CSV table of N, CA and C in Angstrom, one decimal:
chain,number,residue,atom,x,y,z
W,377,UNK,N,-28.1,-24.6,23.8
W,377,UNK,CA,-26.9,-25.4,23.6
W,377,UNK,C,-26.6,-25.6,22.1
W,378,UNK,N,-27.8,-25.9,21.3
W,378,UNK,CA,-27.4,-25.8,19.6
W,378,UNK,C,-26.8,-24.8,19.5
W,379,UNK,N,-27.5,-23.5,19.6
W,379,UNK,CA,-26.5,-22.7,19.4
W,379,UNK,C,-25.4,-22.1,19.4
W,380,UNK,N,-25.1,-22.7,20.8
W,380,UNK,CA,-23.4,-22.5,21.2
W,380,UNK,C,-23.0,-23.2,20.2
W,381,UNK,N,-23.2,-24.6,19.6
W,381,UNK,CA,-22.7,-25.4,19.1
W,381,UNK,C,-22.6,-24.8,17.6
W,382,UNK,N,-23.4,-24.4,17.0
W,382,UNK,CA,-23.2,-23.6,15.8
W,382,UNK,C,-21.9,-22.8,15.6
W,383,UNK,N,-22.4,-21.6,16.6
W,383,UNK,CA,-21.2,-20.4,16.9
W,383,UNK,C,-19.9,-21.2,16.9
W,384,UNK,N,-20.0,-22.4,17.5
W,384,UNK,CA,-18.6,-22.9,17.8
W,384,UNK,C,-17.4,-22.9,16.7
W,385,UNK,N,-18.7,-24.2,15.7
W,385,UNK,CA,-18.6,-24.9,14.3
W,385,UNK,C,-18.0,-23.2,13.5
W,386,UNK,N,-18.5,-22.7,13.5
W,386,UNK,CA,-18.6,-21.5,12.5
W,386,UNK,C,-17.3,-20.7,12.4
W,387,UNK,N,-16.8,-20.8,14.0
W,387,UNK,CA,-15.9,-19.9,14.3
W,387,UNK,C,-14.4,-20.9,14.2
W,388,UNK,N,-14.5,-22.3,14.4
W,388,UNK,CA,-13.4,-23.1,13.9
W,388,UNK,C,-13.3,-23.3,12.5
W,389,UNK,N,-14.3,-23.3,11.9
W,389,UNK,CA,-14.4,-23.3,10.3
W,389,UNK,C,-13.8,-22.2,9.9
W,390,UNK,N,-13.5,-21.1,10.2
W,390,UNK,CA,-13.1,-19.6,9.8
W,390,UNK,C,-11.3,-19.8,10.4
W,391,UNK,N,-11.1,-20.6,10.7
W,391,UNK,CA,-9.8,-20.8,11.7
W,391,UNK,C,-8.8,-20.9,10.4
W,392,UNK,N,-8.9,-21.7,9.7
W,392,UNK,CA,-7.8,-22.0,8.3
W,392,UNK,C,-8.2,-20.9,7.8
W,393,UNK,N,-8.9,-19.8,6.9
W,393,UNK,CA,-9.2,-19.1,6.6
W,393,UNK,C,-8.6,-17.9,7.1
W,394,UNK,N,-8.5,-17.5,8.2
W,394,UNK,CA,-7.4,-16.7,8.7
W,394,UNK,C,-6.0,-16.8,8.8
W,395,UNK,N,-5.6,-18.1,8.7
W,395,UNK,CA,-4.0,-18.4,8.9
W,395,UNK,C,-3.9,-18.4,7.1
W,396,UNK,N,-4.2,-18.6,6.5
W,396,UNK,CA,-4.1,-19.0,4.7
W,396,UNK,C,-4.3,-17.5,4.7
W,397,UNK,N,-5.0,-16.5,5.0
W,397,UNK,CA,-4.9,-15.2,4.5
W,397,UNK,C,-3.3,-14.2,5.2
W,398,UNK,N,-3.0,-15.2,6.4
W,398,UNK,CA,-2.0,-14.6,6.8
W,398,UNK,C,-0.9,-14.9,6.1
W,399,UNK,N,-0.5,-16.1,5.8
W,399,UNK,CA,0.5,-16.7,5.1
W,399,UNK,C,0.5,-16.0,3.3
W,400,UNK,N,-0.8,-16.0,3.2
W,400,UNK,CA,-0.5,-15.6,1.5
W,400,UNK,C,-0.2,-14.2,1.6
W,401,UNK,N,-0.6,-13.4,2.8
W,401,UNK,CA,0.1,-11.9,2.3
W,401,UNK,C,1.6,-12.0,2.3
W,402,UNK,N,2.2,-13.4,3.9
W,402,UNK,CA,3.7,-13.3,3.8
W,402,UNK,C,4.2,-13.7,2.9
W,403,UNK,N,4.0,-14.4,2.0
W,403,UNK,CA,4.2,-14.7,0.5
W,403,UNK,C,4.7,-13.5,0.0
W,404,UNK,N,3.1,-12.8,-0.2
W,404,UNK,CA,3.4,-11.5,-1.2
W,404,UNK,C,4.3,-10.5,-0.8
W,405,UNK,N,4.5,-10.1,0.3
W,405,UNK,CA,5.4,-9.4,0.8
W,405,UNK,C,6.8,-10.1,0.4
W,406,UNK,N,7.0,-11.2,0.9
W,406,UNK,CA,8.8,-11.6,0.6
W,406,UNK,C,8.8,-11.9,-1.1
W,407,UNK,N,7.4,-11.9,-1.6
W,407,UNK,CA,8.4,-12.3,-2.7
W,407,UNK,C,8.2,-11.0,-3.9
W,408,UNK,N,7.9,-9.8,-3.2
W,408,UNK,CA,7.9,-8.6,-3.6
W,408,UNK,C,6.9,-8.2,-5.3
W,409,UNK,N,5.7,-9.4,-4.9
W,409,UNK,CA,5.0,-9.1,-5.9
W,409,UNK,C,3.7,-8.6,-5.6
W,410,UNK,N,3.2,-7.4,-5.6
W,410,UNK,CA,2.0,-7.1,-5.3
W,410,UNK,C,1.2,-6.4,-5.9
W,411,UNK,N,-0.1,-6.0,-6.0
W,411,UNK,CA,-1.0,-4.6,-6.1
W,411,UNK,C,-1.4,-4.4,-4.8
W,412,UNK,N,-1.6,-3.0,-5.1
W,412,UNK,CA,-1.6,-1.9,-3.7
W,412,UNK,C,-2.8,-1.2,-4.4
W,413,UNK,N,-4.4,-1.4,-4.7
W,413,UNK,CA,-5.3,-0.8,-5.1
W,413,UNK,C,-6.1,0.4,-4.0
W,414,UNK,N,-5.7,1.6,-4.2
W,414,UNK,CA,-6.2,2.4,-3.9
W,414,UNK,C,-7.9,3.2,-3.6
W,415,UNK,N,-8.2,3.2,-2.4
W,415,UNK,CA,-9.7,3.1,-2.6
W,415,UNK,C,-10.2,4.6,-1.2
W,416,UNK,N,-9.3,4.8,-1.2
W,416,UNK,CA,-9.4,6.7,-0.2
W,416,UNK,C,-8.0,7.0,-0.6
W,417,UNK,N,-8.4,8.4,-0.3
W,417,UNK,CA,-6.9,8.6,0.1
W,417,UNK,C,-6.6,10.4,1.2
W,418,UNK,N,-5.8,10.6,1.9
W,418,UNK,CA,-6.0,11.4,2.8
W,418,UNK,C,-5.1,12.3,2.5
W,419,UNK,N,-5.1,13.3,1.9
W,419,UNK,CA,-3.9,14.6,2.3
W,419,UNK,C,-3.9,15.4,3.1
W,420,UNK,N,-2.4,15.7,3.4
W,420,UNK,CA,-1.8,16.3,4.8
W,420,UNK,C,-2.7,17.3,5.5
W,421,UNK,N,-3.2,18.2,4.7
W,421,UNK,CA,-4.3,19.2,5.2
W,421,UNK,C,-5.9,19.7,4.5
W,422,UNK,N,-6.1,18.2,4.6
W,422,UNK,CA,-7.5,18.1,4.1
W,422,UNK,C,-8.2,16.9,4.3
W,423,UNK,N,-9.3,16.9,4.2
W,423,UNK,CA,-10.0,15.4,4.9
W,423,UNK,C,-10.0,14.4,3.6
W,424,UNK,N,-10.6,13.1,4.0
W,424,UNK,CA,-9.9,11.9,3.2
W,424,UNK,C,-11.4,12.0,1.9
W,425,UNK,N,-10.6,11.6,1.1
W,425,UNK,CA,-11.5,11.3,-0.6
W,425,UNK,C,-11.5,10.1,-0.7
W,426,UNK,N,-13.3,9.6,-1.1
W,426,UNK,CA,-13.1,8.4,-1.4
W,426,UNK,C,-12.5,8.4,-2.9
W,427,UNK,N,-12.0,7.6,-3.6
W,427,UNK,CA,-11.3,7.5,-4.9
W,427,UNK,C,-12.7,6.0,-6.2
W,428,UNK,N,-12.4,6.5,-6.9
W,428,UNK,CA,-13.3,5.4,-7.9
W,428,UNK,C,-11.9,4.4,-8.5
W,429,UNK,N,-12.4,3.3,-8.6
W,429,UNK,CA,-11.3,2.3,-8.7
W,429,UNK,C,-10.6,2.7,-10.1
W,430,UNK,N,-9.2,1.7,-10.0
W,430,UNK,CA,-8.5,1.6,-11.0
W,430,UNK,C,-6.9,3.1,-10.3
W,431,UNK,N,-6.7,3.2,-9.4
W,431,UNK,CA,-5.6,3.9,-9.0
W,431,UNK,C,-4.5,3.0,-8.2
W,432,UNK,N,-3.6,2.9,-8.4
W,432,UNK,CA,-2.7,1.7,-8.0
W,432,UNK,C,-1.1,1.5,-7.6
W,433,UNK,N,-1.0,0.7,-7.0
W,433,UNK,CA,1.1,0.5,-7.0
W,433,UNK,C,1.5,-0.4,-7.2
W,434,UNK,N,2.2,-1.1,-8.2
W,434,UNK,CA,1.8,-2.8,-8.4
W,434,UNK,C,3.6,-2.7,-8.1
W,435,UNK,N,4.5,-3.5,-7.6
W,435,UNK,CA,5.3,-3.8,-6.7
W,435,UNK,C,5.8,-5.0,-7.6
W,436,UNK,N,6.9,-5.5,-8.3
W,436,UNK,CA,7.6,-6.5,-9.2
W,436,UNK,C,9.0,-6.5,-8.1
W,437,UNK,N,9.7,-7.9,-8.3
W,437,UNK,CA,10.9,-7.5,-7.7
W,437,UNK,C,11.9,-6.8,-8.3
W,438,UNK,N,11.8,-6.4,-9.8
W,438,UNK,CA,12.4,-5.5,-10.5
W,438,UNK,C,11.9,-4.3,-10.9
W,439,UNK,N,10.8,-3.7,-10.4
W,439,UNK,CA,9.8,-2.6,-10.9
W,439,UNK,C,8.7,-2.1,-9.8
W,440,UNK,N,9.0,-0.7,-9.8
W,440,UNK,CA,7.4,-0.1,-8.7
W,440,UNK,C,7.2,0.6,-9.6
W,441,UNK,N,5.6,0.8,-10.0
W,441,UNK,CA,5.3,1.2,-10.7
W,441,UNK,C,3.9,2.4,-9.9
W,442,UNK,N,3.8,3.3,-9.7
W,442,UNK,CA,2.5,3.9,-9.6
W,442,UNK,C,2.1,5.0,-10.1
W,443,UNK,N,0.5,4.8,-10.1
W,443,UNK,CA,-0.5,5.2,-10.7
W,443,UNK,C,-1.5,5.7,-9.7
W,444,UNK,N,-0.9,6.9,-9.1
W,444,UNK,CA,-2.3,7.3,-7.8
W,444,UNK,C,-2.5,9.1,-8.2
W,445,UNK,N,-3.6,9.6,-7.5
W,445,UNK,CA,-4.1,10.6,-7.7
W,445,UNK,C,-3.2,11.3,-6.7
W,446,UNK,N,-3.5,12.8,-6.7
W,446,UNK,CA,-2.7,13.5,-5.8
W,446,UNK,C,-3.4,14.9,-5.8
W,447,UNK,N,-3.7,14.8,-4.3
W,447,UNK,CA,-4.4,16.8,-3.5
W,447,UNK,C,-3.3,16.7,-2.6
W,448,UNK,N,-3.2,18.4,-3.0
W,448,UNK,CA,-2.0,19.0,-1.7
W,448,UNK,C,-1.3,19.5,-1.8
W,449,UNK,N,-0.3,20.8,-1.5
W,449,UNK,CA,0.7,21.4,-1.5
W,449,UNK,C,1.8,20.7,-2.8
W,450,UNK,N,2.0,21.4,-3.7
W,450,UNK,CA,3.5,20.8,-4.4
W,450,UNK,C,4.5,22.0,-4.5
W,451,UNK,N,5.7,21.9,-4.2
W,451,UNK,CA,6.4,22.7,-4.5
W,451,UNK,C,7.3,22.9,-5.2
W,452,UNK,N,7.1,21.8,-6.4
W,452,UNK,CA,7.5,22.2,-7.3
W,452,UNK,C,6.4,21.3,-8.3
W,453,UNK,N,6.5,22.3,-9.8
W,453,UNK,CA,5.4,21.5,-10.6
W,453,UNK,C,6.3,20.8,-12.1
W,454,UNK,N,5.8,19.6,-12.0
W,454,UNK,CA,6.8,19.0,-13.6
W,454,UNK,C,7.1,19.7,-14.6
W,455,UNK,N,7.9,19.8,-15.1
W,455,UNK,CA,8.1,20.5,-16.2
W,455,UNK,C,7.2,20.2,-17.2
W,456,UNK,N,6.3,20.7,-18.0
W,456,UNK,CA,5.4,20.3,-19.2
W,456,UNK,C,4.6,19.2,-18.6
W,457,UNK,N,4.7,19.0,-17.3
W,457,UNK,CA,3.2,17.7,-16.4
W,457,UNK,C,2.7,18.7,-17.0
W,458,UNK,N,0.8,17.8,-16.9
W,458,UNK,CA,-0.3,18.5,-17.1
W,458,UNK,C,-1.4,17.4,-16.1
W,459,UNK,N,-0.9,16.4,-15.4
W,459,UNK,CA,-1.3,15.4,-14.8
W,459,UNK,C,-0.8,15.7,-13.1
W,460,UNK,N,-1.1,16.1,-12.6
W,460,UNK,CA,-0.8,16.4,-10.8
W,460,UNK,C,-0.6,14.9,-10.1
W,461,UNK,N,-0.8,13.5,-10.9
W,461,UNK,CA,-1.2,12.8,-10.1
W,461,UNK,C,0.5,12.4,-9.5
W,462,UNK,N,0.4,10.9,-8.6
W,462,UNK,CA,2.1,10.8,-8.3
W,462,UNK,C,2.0,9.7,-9.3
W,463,UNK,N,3.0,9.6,-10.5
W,463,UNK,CA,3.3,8.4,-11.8
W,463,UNK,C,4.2,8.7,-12.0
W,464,UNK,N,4.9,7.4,-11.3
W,464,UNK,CA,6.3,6.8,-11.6
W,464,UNK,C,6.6,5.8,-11.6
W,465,UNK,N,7.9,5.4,-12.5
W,465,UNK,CA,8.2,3.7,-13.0
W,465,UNK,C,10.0,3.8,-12.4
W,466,UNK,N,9.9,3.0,-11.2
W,466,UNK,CA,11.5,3.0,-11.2
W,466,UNK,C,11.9,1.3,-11.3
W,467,UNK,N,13.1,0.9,-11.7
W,467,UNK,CA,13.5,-0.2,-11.5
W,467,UNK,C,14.9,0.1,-10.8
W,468,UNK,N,15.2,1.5,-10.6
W,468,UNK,CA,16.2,1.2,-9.3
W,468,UNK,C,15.7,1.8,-8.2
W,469,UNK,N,15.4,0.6,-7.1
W,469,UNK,CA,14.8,0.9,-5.8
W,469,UNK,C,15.6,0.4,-4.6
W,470,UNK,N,15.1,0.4,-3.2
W,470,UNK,CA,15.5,-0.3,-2.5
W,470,UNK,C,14.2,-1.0,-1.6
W,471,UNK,N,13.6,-2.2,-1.3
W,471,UNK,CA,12.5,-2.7,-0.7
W,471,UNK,C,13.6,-3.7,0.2
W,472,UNK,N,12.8,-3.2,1.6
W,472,UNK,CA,12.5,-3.7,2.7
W,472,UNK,C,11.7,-4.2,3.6
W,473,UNK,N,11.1,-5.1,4.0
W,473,UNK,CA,10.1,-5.2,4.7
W,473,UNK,C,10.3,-6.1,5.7
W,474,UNK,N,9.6,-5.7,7.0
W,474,UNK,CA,9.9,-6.0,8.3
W,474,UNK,C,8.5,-6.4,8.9
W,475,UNK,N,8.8,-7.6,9.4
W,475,UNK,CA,7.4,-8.1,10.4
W,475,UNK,C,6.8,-7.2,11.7
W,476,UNK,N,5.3,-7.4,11.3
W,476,UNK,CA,5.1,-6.8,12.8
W,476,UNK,C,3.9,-7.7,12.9
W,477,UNK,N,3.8,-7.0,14.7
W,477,UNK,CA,2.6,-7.8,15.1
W,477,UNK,C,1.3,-7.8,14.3
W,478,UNK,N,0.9,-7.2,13.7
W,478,UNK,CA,-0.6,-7.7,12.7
W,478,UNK,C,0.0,-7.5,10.9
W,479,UNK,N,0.8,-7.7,11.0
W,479,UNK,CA,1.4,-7.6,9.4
W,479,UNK,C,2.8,-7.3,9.1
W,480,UNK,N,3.0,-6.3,8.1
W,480,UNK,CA,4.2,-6.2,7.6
W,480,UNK,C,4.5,-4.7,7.4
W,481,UNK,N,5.3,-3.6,7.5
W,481,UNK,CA,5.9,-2.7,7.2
W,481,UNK,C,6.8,-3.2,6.0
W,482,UNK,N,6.7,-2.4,4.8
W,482,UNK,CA,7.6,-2.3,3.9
W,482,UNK,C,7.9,-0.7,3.2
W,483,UNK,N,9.5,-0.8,3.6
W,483,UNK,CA,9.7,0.7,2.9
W,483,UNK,C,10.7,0.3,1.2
W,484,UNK,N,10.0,1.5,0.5
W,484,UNK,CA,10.2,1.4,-0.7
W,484,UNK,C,11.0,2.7,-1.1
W,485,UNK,N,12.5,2.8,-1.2
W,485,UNK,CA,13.0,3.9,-1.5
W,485,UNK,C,13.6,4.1,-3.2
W,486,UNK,N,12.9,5.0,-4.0
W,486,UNK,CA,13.1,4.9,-5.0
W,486,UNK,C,14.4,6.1,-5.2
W,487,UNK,N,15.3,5.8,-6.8
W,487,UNK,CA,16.6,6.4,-7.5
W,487,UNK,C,16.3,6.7,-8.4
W,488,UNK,N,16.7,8.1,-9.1
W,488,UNK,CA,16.7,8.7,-9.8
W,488,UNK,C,15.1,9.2,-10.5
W,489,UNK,N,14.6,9.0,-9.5
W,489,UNK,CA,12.8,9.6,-9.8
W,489,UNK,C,12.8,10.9,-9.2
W,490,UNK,N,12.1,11.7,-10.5
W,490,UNK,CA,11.9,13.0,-9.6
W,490,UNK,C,11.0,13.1,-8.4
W,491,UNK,N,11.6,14.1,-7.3
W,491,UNK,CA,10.9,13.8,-6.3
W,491,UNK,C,11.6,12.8,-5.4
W,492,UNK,N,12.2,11.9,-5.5
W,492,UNK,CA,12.6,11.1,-5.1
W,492,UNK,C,11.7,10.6,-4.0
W,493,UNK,N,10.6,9.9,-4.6
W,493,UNK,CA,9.4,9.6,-3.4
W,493,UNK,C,10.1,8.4,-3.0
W,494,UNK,N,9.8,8.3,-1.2
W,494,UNK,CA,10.0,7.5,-0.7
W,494,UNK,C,8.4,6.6,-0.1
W,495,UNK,N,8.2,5.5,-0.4
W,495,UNK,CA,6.7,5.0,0.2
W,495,UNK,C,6.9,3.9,1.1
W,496,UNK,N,6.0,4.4,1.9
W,496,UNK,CA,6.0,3.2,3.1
W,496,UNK,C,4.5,2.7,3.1
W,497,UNK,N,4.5,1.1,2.7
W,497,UNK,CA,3.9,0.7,3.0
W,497,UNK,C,3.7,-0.3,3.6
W,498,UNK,N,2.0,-0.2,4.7
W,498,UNK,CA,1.5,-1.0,5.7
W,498,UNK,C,0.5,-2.2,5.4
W,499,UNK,N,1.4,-3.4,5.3
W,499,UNK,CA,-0.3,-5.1,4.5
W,499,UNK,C,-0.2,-5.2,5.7
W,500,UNK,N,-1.4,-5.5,6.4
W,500,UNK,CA,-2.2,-6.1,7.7
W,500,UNK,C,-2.4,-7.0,7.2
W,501,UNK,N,-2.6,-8.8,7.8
W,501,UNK,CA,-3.2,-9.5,7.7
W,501,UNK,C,-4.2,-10.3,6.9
W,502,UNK,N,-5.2,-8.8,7.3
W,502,UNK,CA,-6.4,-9.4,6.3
W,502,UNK,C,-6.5,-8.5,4.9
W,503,UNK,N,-5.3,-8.0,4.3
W,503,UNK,CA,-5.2,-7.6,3.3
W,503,UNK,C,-5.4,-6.0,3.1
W,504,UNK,N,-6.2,-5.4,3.9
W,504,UNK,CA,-5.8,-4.0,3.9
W,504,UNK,C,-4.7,-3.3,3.6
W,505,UNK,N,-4.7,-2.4,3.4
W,505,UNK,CA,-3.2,-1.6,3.0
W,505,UNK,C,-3.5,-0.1,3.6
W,506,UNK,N,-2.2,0.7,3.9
W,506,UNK,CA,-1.7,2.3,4.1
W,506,UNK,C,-0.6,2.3,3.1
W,507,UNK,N,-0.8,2.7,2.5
W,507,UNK,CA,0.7,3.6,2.2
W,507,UNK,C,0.6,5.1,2.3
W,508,UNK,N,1.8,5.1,2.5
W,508,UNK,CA,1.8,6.9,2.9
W,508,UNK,C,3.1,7.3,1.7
W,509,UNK,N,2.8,8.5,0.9
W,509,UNK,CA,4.1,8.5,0.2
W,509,UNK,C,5.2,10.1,0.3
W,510,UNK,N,6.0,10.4,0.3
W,510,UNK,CA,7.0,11.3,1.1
W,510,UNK,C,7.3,11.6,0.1
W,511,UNK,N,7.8,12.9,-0.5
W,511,UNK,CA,8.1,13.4,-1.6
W,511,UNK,C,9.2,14.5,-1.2
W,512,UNK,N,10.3,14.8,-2.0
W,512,UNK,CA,11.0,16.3,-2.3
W,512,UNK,C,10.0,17.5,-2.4
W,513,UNK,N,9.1,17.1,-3.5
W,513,UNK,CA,8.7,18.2,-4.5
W,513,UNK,C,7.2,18.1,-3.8
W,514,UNK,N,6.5,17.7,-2.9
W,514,UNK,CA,5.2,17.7,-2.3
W,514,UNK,C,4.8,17.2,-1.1
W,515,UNK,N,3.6,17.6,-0.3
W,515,UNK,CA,2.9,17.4,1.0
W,515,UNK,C,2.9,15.6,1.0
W,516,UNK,N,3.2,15.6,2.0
W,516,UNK,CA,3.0,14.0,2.2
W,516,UNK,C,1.3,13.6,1.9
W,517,UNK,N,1.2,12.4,1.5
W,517,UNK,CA,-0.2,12.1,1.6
W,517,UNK,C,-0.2,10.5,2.2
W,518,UNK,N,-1.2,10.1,2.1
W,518,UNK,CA,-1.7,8.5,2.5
W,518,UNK,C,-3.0,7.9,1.7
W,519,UNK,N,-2.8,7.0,1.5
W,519,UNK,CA,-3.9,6.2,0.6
W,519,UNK,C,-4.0,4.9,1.7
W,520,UNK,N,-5.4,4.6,1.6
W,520,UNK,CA,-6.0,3.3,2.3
W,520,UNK,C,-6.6,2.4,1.1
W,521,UNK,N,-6.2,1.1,1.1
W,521,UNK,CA,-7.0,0.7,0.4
W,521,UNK,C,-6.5,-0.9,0.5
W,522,UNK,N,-6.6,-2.0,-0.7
W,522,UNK,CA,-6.3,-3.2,-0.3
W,522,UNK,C,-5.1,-4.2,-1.7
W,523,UNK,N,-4.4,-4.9,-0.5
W,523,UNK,CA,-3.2,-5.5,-0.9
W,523,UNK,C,-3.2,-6.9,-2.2
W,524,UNK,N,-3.1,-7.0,-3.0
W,524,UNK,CA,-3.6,-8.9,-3.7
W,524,UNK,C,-2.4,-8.7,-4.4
W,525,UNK,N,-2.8,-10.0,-5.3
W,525,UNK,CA,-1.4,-10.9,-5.7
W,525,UNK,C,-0.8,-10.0,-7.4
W,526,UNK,N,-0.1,-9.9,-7.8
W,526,UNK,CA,0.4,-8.9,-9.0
W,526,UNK,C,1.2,-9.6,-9.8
């Protein structure tokens, strides 16, 4: 019977803790401030890499900015790039994001960026992240990794 009683304690004590992690991601999502830290990432025809920290998407309501690595098919290469990664700064975008049952879908369509990548990104609840990013000029890819405040 202690026991049960513990488990009980333990599992109602974790109860605010899960609603405050849910509410502060809807925060971050509506008020379009985030990092999106990058910690795998999967391309279209090859299995997933873990990644060493510091690769990122930080999300302003005036600015998407990322900084991610990139394996996979490109078909076309930057002019004078010497960097394969995807780095780009747009401030004319369009963000959307739509509730779902364990989180949020947000698509992010960026203007006048080469490539014109389109990124969709998936916050769950407990702060995890997908984004997947769609490009003109390259193989789709996906990154896992997790969502905080920017």
């Amino acid at each position: 019977m202690k026991n049960k009683s513990i488990v009980l304690v333990s599992i109602l004590a974790l109860v605010p803790l899960i609603g405050n992690s849910q509410s502060s991601m809807k925060e971050l999502v509506e008020s379009k401030r985030f990092v999106f830290e990058a910690q795998s990432m999967s391309p279209l025809k090859a299995s997933m890499r873990t990644l060493t920290p510091g690769y990122t998407l930080k999300v302003s309501p005036d600015t998407v900015v990322a900084d991610l690595p990139y394996a996979g098919r490109a078909y076309q290469a930057p002019y004078g790039g010497t960097d394969g990664g995807i780095k780009f700064e747009s401030t004319n975008f369009e963000y959307t994001a739509k509730e779902k049952k364990k989180g949020w879908t947000i698509n992010i369509k960026t203007k006048g960026v080469s490539g014109n990548p389109k990124v969709i990104v998936d916050v769950f609840d407990n702060g995890n992240a997908r984004v997947v990013v769609y490009s003109t000029d390259r193989e789709t890819i996906t990154f896992n990794g997790i969502v905080k405040g920017g």
